[in-house]
Short mmCIF file of C-alpha atoms in Angstrom, two decimals:
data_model
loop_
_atom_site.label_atom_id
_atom_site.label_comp_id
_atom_site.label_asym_id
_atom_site.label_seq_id
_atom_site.Cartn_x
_atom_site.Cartn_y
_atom_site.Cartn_z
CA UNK A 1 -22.27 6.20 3.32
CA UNK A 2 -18.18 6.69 3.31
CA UNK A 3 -16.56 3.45 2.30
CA UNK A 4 -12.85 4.92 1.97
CA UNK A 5 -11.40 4.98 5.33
CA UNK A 6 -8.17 7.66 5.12
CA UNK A 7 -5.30 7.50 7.81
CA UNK A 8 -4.23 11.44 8.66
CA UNK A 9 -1.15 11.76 10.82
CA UNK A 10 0.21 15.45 11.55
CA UNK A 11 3.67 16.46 13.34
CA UNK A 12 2.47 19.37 14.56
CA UNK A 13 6.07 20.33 15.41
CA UNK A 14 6.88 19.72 12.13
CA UNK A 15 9.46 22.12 10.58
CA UNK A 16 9.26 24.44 13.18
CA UNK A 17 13.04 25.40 13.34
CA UNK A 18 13.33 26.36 9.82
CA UNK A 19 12.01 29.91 10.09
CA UNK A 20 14.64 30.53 13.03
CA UNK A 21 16.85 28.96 11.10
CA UNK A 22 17.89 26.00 13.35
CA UNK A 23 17.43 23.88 10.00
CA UNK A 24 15.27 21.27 12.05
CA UNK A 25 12.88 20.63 14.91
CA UNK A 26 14.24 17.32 16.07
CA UNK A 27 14.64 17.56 20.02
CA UNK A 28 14.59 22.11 19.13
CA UNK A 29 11.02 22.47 19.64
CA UNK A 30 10.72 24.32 23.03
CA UNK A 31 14.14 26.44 21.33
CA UNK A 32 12.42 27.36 18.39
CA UNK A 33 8.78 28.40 19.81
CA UNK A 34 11.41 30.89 22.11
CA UNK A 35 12.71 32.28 19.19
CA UNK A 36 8.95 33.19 18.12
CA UNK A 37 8.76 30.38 15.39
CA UNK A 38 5.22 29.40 14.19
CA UNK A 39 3.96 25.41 13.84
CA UNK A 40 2.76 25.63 10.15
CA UNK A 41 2.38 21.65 9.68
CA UNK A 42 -1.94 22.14 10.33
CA UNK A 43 -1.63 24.87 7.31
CA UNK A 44 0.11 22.74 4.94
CA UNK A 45 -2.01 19.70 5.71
CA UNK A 46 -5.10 21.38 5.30
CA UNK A 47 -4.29 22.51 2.04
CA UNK A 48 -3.83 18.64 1.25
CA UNK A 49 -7.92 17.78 3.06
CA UNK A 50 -9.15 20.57 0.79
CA UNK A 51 -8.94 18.96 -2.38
CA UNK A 52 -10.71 16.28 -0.62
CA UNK A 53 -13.46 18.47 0.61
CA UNK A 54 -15.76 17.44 -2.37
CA UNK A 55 -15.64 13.92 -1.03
CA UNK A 56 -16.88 14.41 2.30
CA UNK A 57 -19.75 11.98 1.92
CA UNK A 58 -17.29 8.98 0.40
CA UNK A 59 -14.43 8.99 2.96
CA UNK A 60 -13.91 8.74 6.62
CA UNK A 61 -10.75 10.56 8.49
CA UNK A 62 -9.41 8.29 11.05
CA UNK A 63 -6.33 10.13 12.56
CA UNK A 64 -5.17 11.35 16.32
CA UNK A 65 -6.44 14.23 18.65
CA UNK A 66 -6.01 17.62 18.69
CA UNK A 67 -3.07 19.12 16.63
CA UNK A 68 -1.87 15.89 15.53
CA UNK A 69 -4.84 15.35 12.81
CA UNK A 70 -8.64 16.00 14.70
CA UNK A 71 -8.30 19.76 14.82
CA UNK A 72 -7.39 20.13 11.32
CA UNK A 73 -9.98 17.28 9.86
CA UNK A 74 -12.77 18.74 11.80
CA UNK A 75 -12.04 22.20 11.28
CA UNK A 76 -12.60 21.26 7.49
CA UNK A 77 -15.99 19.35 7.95
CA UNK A 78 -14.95 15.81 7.60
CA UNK A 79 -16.64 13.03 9.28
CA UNK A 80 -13.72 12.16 11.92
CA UNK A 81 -13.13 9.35 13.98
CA UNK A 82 -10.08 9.50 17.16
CA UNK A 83 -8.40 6.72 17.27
CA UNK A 84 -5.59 8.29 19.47
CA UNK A 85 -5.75 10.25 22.38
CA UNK A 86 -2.57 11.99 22.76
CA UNK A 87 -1.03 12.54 26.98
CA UNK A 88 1.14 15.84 26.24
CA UNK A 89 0.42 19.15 24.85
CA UNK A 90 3.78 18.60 23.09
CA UNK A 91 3.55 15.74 20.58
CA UNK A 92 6.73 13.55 20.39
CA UNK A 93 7.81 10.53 18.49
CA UNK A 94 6.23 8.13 20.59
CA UNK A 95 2.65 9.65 19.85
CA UNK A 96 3.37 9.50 16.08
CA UNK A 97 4.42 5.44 16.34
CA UNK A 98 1.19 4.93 18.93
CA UNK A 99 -1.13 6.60 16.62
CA UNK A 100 0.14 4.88 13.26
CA UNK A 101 -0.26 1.29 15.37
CA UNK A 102 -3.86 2.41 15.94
CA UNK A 103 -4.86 3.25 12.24
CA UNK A 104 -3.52 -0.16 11.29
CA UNK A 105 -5.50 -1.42 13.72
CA UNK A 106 -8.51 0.13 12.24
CA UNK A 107 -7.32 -1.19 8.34
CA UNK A 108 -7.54 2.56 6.84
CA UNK A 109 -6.57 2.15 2.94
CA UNK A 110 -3.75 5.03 3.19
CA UNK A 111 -1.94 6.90 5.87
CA UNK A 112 -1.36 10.34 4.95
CA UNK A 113 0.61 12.38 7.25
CA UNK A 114 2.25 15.81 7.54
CA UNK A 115 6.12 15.82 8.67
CA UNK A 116 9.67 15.96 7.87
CA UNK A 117 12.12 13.14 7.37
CA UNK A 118 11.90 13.04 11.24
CA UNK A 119 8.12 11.87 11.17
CA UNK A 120 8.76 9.51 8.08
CA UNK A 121 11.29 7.73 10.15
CA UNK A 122 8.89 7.45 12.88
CA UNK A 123 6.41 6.28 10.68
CA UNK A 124 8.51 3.11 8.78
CA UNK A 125 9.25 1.99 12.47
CA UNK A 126 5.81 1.00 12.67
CA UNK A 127 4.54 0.11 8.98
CA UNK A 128 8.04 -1.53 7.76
CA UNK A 129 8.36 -3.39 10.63
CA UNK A 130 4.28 -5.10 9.96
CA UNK A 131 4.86 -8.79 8.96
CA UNK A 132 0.99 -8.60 7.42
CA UNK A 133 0.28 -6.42 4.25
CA UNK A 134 1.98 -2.83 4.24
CA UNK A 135 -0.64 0.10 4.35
CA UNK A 136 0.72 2.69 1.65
CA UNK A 137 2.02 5.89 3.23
CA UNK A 138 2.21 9.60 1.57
CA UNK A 139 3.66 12.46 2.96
CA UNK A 140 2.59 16.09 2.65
CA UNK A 141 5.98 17.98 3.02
CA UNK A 142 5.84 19.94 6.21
CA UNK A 143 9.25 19.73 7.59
CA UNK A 144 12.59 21.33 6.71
CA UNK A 145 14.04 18.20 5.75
CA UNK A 146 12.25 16.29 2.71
CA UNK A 147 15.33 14.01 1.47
CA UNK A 148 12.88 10.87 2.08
CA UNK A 149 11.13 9.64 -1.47
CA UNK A 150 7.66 9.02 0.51
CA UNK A 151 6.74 12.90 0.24
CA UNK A 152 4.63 14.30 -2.28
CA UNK A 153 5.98 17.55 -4.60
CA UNK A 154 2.95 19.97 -2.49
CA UNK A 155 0.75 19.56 -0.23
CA UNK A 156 -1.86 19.54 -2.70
CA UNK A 157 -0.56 17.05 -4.65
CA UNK A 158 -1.03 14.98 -2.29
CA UNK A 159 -4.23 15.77 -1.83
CA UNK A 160 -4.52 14.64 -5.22
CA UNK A 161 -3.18 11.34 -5.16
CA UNK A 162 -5.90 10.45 -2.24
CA UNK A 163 -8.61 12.27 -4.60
CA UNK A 164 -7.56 9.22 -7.40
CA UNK A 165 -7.82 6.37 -4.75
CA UNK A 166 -11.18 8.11 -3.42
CA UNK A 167 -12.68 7.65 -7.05
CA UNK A 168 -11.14 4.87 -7.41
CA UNK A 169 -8.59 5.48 -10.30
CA UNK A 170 -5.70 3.56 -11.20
CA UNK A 171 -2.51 4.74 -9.17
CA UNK A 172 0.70 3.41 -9.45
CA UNK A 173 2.36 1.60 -6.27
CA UNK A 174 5.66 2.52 -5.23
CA UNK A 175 8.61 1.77 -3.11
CA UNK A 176 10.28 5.35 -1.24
CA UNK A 177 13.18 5.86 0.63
CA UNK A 178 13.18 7.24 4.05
CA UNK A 179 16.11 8.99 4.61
CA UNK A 180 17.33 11.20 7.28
CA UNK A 181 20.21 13.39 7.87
CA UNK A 182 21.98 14.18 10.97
CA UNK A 183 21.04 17.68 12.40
CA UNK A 184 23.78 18.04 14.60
CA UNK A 185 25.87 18.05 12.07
CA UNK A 186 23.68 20.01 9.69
CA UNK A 187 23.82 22.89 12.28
CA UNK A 188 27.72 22.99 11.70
CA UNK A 189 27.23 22.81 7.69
CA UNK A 190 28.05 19.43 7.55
CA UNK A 191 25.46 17.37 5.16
CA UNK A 192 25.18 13.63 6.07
CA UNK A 193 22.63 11.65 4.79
CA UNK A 194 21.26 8.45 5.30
CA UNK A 195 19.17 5.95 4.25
CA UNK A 196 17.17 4.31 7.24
CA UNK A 197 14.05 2.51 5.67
CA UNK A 198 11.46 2.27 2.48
CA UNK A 199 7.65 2.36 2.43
CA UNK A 200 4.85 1.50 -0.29
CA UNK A 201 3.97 5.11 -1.49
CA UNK A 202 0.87 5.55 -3.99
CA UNK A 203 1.90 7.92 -6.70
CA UNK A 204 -0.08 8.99 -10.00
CA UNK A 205 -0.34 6.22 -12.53
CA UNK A 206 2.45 5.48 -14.69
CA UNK A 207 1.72 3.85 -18.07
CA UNK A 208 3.74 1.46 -19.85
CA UNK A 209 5.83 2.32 -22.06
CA UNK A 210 4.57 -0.63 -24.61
CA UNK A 211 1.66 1.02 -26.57
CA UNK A 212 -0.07 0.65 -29.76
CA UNK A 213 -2.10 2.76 -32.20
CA UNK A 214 -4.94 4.83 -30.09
CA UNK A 215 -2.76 4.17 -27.05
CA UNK A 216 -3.73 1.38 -25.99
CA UNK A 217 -1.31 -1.45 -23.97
CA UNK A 218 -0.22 -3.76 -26.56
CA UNK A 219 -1.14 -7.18 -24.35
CA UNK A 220 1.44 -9.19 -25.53
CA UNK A 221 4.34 -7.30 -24.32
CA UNK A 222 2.78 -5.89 -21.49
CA UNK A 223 1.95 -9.68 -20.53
CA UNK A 224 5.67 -10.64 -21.00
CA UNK A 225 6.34 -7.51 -18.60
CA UNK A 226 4.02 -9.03 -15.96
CA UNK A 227 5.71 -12.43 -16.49
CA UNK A 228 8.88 -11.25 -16.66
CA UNK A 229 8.78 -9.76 -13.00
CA UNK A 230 7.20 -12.56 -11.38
CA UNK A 231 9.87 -14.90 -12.80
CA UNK A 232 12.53 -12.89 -11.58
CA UNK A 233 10.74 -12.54 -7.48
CA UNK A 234 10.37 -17.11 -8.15
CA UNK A 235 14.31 -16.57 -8.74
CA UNK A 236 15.16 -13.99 -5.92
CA UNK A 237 12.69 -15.80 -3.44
CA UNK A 238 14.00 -19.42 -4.59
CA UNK A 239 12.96 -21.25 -1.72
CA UNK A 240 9.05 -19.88 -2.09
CA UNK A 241 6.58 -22.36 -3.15
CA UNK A 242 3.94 -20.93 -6.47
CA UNK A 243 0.18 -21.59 -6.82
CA UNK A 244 -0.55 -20.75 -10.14
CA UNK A 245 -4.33 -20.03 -10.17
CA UNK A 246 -6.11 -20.29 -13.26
CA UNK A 247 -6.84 -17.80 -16.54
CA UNK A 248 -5.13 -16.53 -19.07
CA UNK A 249 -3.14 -14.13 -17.66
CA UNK A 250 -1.72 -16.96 -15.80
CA UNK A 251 -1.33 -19.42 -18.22
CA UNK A 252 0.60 -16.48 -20.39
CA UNK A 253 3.15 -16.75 -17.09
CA UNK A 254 2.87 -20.89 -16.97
CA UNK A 255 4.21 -20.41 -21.01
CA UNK A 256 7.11 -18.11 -20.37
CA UNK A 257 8.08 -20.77 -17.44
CA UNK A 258 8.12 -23.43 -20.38
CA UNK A 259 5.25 -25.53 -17.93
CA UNK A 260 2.47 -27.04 -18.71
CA UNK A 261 -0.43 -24.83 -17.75
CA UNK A 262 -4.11 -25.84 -16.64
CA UNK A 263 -6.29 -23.11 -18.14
CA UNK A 264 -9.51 -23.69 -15.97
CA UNK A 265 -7.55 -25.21 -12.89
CA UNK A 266 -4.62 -24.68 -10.31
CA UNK A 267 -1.00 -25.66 -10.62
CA UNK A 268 1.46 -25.59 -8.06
CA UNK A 269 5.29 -24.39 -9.05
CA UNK A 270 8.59 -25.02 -6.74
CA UNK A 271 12.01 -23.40 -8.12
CA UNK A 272 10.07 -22.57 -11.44
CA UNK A 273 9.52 -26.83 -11.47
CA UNK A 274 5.94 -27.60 -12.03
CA UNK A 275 5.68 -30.13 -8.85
CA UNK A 276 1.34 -30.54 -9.18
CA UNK A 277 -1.26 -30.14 -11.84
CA UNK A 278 -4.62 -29.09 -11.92
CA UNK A 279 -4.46 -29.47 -7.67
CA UNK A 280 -7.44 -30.14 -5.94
CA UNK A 281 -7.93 -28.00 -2.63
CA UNK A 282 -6.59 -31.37 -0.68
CA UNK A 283 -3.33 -31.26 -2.77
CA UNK A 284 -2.65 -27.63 -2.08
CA UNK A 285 -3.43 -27.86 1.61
CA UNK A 286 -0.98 -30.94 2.04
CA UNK A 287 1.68 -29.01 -0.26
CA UNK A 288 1.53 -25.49 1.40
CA UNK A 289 1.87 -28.03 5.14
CA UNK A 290 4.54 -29.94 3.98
CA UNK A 291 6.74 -27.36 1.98
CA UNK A 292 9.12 -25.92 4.57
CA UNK A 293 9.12 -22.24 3.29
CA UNK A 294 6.29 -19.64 2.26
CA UNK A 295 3.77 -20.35 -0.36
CA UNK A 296 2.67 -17.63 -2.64
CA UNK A 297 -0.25 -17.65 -4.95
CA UNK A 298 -0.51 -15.85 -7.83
CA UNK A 299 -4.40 -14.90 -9.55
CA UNK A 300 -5.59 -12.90 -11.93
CA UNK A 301 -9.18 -11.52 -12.12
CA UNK A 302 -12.04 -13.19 -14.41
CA UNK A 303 -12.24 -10.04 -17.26
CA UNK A 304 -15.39 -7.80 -16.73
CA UNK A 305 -16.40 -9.13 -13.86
CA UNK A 306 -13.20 -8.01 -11.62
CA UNK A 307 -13.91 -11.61 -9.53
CA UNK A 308 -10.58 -12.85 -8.04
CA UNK A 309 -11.78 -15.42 -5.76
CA UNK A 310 -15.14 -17.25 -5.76
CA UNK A 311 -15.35 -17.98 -9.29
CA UNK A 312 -14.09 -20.39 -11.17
CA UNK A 313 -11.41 -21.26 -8.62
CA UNK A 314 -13.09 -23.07 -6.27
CA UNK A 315 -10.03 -25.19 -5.35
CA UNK A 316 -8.38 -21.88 -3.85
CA UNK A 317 -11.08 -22.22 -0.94
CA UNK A 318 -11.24 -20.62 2.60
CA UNK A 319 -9.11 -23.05 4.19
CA UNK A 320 -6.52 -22.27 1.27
CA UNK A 321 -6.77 -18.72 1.25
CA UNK A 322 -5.91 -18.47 5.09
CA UNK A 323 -3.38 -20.72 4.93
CA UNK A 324 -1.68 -18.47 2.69
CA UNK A 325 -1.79 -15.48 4.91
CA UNK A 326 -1.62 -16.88 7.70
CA UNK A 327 2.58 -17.52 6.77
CA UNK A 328 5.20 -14.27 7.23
CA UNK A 329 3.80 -12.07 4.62
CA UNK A 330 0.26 -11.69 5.39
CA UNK A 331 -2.28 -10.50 2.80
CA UNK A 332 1.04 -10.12 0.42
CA UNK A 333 1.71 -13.86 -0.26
CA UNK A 334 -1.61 -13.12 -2.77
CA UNK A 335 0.17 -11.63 -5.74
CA UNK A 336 -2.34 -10.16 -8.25
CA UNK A 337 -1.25 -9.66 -11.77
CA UNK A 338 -3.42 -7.90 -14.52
CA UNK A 339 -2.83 -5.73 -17.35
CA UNK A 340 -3.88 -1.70 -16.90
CA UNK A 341 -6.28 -2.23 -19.81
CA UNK A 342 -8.12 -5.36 -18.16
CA UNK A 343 -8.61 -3.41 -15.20
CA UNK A 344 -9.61 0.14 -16.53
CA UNK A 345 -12.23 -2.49 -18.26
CA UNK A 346 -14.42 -2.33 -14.97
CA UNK A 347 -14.74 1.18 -15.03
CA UNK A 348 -13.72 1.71 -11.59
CA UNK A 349 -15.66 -1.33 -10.43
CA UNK A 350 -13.94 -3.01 -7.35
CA UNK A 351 -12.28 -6.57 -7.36
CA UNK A 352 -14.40 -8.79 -6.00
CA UNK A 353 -13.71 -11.33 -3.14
CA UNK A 354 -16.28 -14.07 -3.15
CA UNK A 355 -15.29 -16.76 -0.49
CA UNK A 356 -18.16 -17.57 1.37
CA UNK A 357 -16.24 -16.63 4.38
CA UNK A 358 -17.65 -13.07 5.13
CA UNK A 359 -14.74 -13.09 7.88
CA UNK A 360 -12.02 -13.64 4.77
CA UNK A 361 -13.57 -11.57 2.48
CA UNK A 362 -13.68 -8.57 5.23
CA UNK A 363 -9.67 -9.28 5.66
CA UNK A 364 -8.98 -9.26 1.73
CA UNK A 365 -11.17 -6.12 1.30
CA UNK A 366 -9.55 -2.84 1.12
CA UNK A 367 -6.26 -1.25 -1.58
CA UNK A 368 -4.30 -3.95 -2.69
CA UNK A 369 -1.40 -4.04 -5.14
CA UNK A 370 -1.87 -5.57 -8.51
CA UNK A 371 1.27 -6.28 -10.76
CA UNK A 372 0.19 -4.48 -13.99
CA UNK A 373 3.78 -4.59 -15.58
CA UNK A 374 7.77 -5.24 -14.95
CA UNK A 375 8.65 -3.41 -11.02
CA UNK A 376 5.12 -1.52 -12.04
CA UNK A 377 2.26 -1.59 -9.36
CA UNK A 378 -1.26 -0.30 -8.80
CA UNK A 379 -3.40 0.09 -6.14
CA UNK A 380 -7.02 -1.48 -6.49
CA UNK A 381 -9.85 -1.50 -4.59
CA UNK A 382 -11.07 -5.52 -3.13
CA UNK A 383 -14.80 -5.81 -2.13
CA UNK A 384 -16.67 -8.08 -0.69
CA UNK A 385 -20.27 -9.18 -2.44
CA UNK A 386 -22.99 -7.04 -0.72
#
């Protein structure tokens, strides 16, 4: 049974001018196909799906019809589910918007798509614009224009970065530029770039720097890493109220603060103030009503188990946990921090969300990002208890 669910997106207009050397497709289509250019966005995607092939039986493709992602998917064997039904024979950037609203809509893990800095564009004004956790985005380069940081070096290495998440290896999340340059002027030499937007990209893992004989993370420092960059979003988000939830992860955070920490138990931090300790689910309710901003809470997982909610947090119940995301931010006011070595500990093992909501835990299932060091990311895999 397929459990990954993979969001494919292709322009199939996609750097159709550059052969004809119009040095972009943007409003040229109809003008290049004249000049006897050839759509090659299906090849170059397909050579992304192939590396996938292998996983047939593990993901599902959920994606748009005909050119714009079925064709190519199906063509290849994967199981495929529409989700868009395009009106036109000639895609636009309407049908690229419409289609990434309906993959959110179905909560696939990652959208990858096949474009230029055109599509990218297209793409942000739908998934920067989402007040509820960002889906990650990677592009397969496709167009003549690739200034935009969301695009992978190949197509296939692309291909590989979707393998990882598939098998559920660590992969580093990542912030990329979308930029775009005006082809009006390109046409007349002139370069002009731009920088119009930034989405969460998944890349291949980064390790820290910190390391110690046989490679491993030494904890300390890679713990004062973690600390150090949720300090600094408490200083740049001043106004943002702090559950601390319990471990000792967190309480390696509560130290660097200079608070008092309660190892088995929940504390709640204002403007890097320790305001309540040990908080009973009735105290955090009545704090996350009456505090006028956003409330953030930050967890760690119980070690070799991967449990983030349902053990030994019982305080951080249902009626916490959706008061949390249901403020601006979504599923992102839950900030999970962990080192790489704790996690590479459950040997690919998901993180587990225990609630006794089933409704909750189906919302927190799916990628999420876990702080793993300072501005570095990964991508992990929530589950609900089956």
């Amino acid at each position: 049974m397929s459990s990954f669910k993979l969001g494919f997106i292709i322009n199939p207009i996609a750097g159709i001018g550059g052969s004809v050397a119009l040095k972009g497709s943007d409003g040229m289509a109809m003008h290049a196909l004249a000049l006897g250019a050839k759509p090659k966005a299906n090849e170059r995607a397909a050579l992304a799906l192939e590396v996938l092939q292998p996983y047939k039986e593990q993901l599902s493709i959920y994606t748009a019809s005909g050119e714009m992602g079925e064709h190519c998917a199906q063509q290849l064997g994967f199981n495929v589910n529409v989700v868009y039904q395009t009106q036109q024979v000639q895609t636009h950037s309407d049908d690229t918007e419409l289609a990434v609203r309906a993959l959110i809509d179905e909560k696939v893990d990652v959208i990858l798509f096949a474009g230029g800095d055109g599509t990218a564009r297209n793409i942000a004004n739908v998934v920067a614009s989402e007040e509820h956790f960002q889906v990650p985005v990677l592009g397969i380069p496709a167009g003549c224009k690739i200034h935009s940081g969301v695009y992978a070096i190949t197509p296939k290495a692309a291909g590989r970065v979707i393998e990882l998440m598939v098998t559920k290896e660590l992969v580093t999340l990542t912030t990329g530029d979308v930029m775009d340059i005006d082809e009006s002027l390109f046409r007349d030499g002139i370069v002009k770039a731009k920088r119009y937007s930034e989405m969460q990209i998944p890349s291949e893992l980064r390790y820290v720097q910190a390391v110690k004989s046989g490679g491993k993370e030494s904890d300390e420092l890679v713990l004062q890493d973690i600390a150090a960059n949720v300090i600094e979003e408490m200083a740049e988000y001043n106004e943002t109220q702090f559950i601390i939830g319990s471990g000792s992860t967190t309480a390696f955070l509560m130290a660097e603060l200079g608070l008092e920490n309660t190892l088995l138990g929940v504390d709640i931090v204002y403007q890097q103030a320790l305001l309540c300790s040990d908080a009973t689910e009735t105290e955090i309710i009545e704090s996350i009503e009456q505090h006028s901003g956003v409330t953030k809470l930050v967890i760690t997982l119980i070690g070799g188990q991967g449990h983030i909610f349902g053990r030994g947090n019982q305080q951080l119940s249902p009626r916490v946990l959706r008061a949390i995301i249901a403020q601006e931010g979504g599923k992102n006011n839950i900030v999970i921090i962990a080192t790489k070595t704790k996690l590479a500990e459950l040997a690919n093992r998901p993180l587990i969300s225990d609630t006794g909501d089933n409704g909750l835990d189906q919302i927190l299932s799916g990628f999420m990002p876990v702080t793993t060091g300072y501005k570095d990311q990964v991508l992990y895999q929530v589950a609900t208890p089956q």
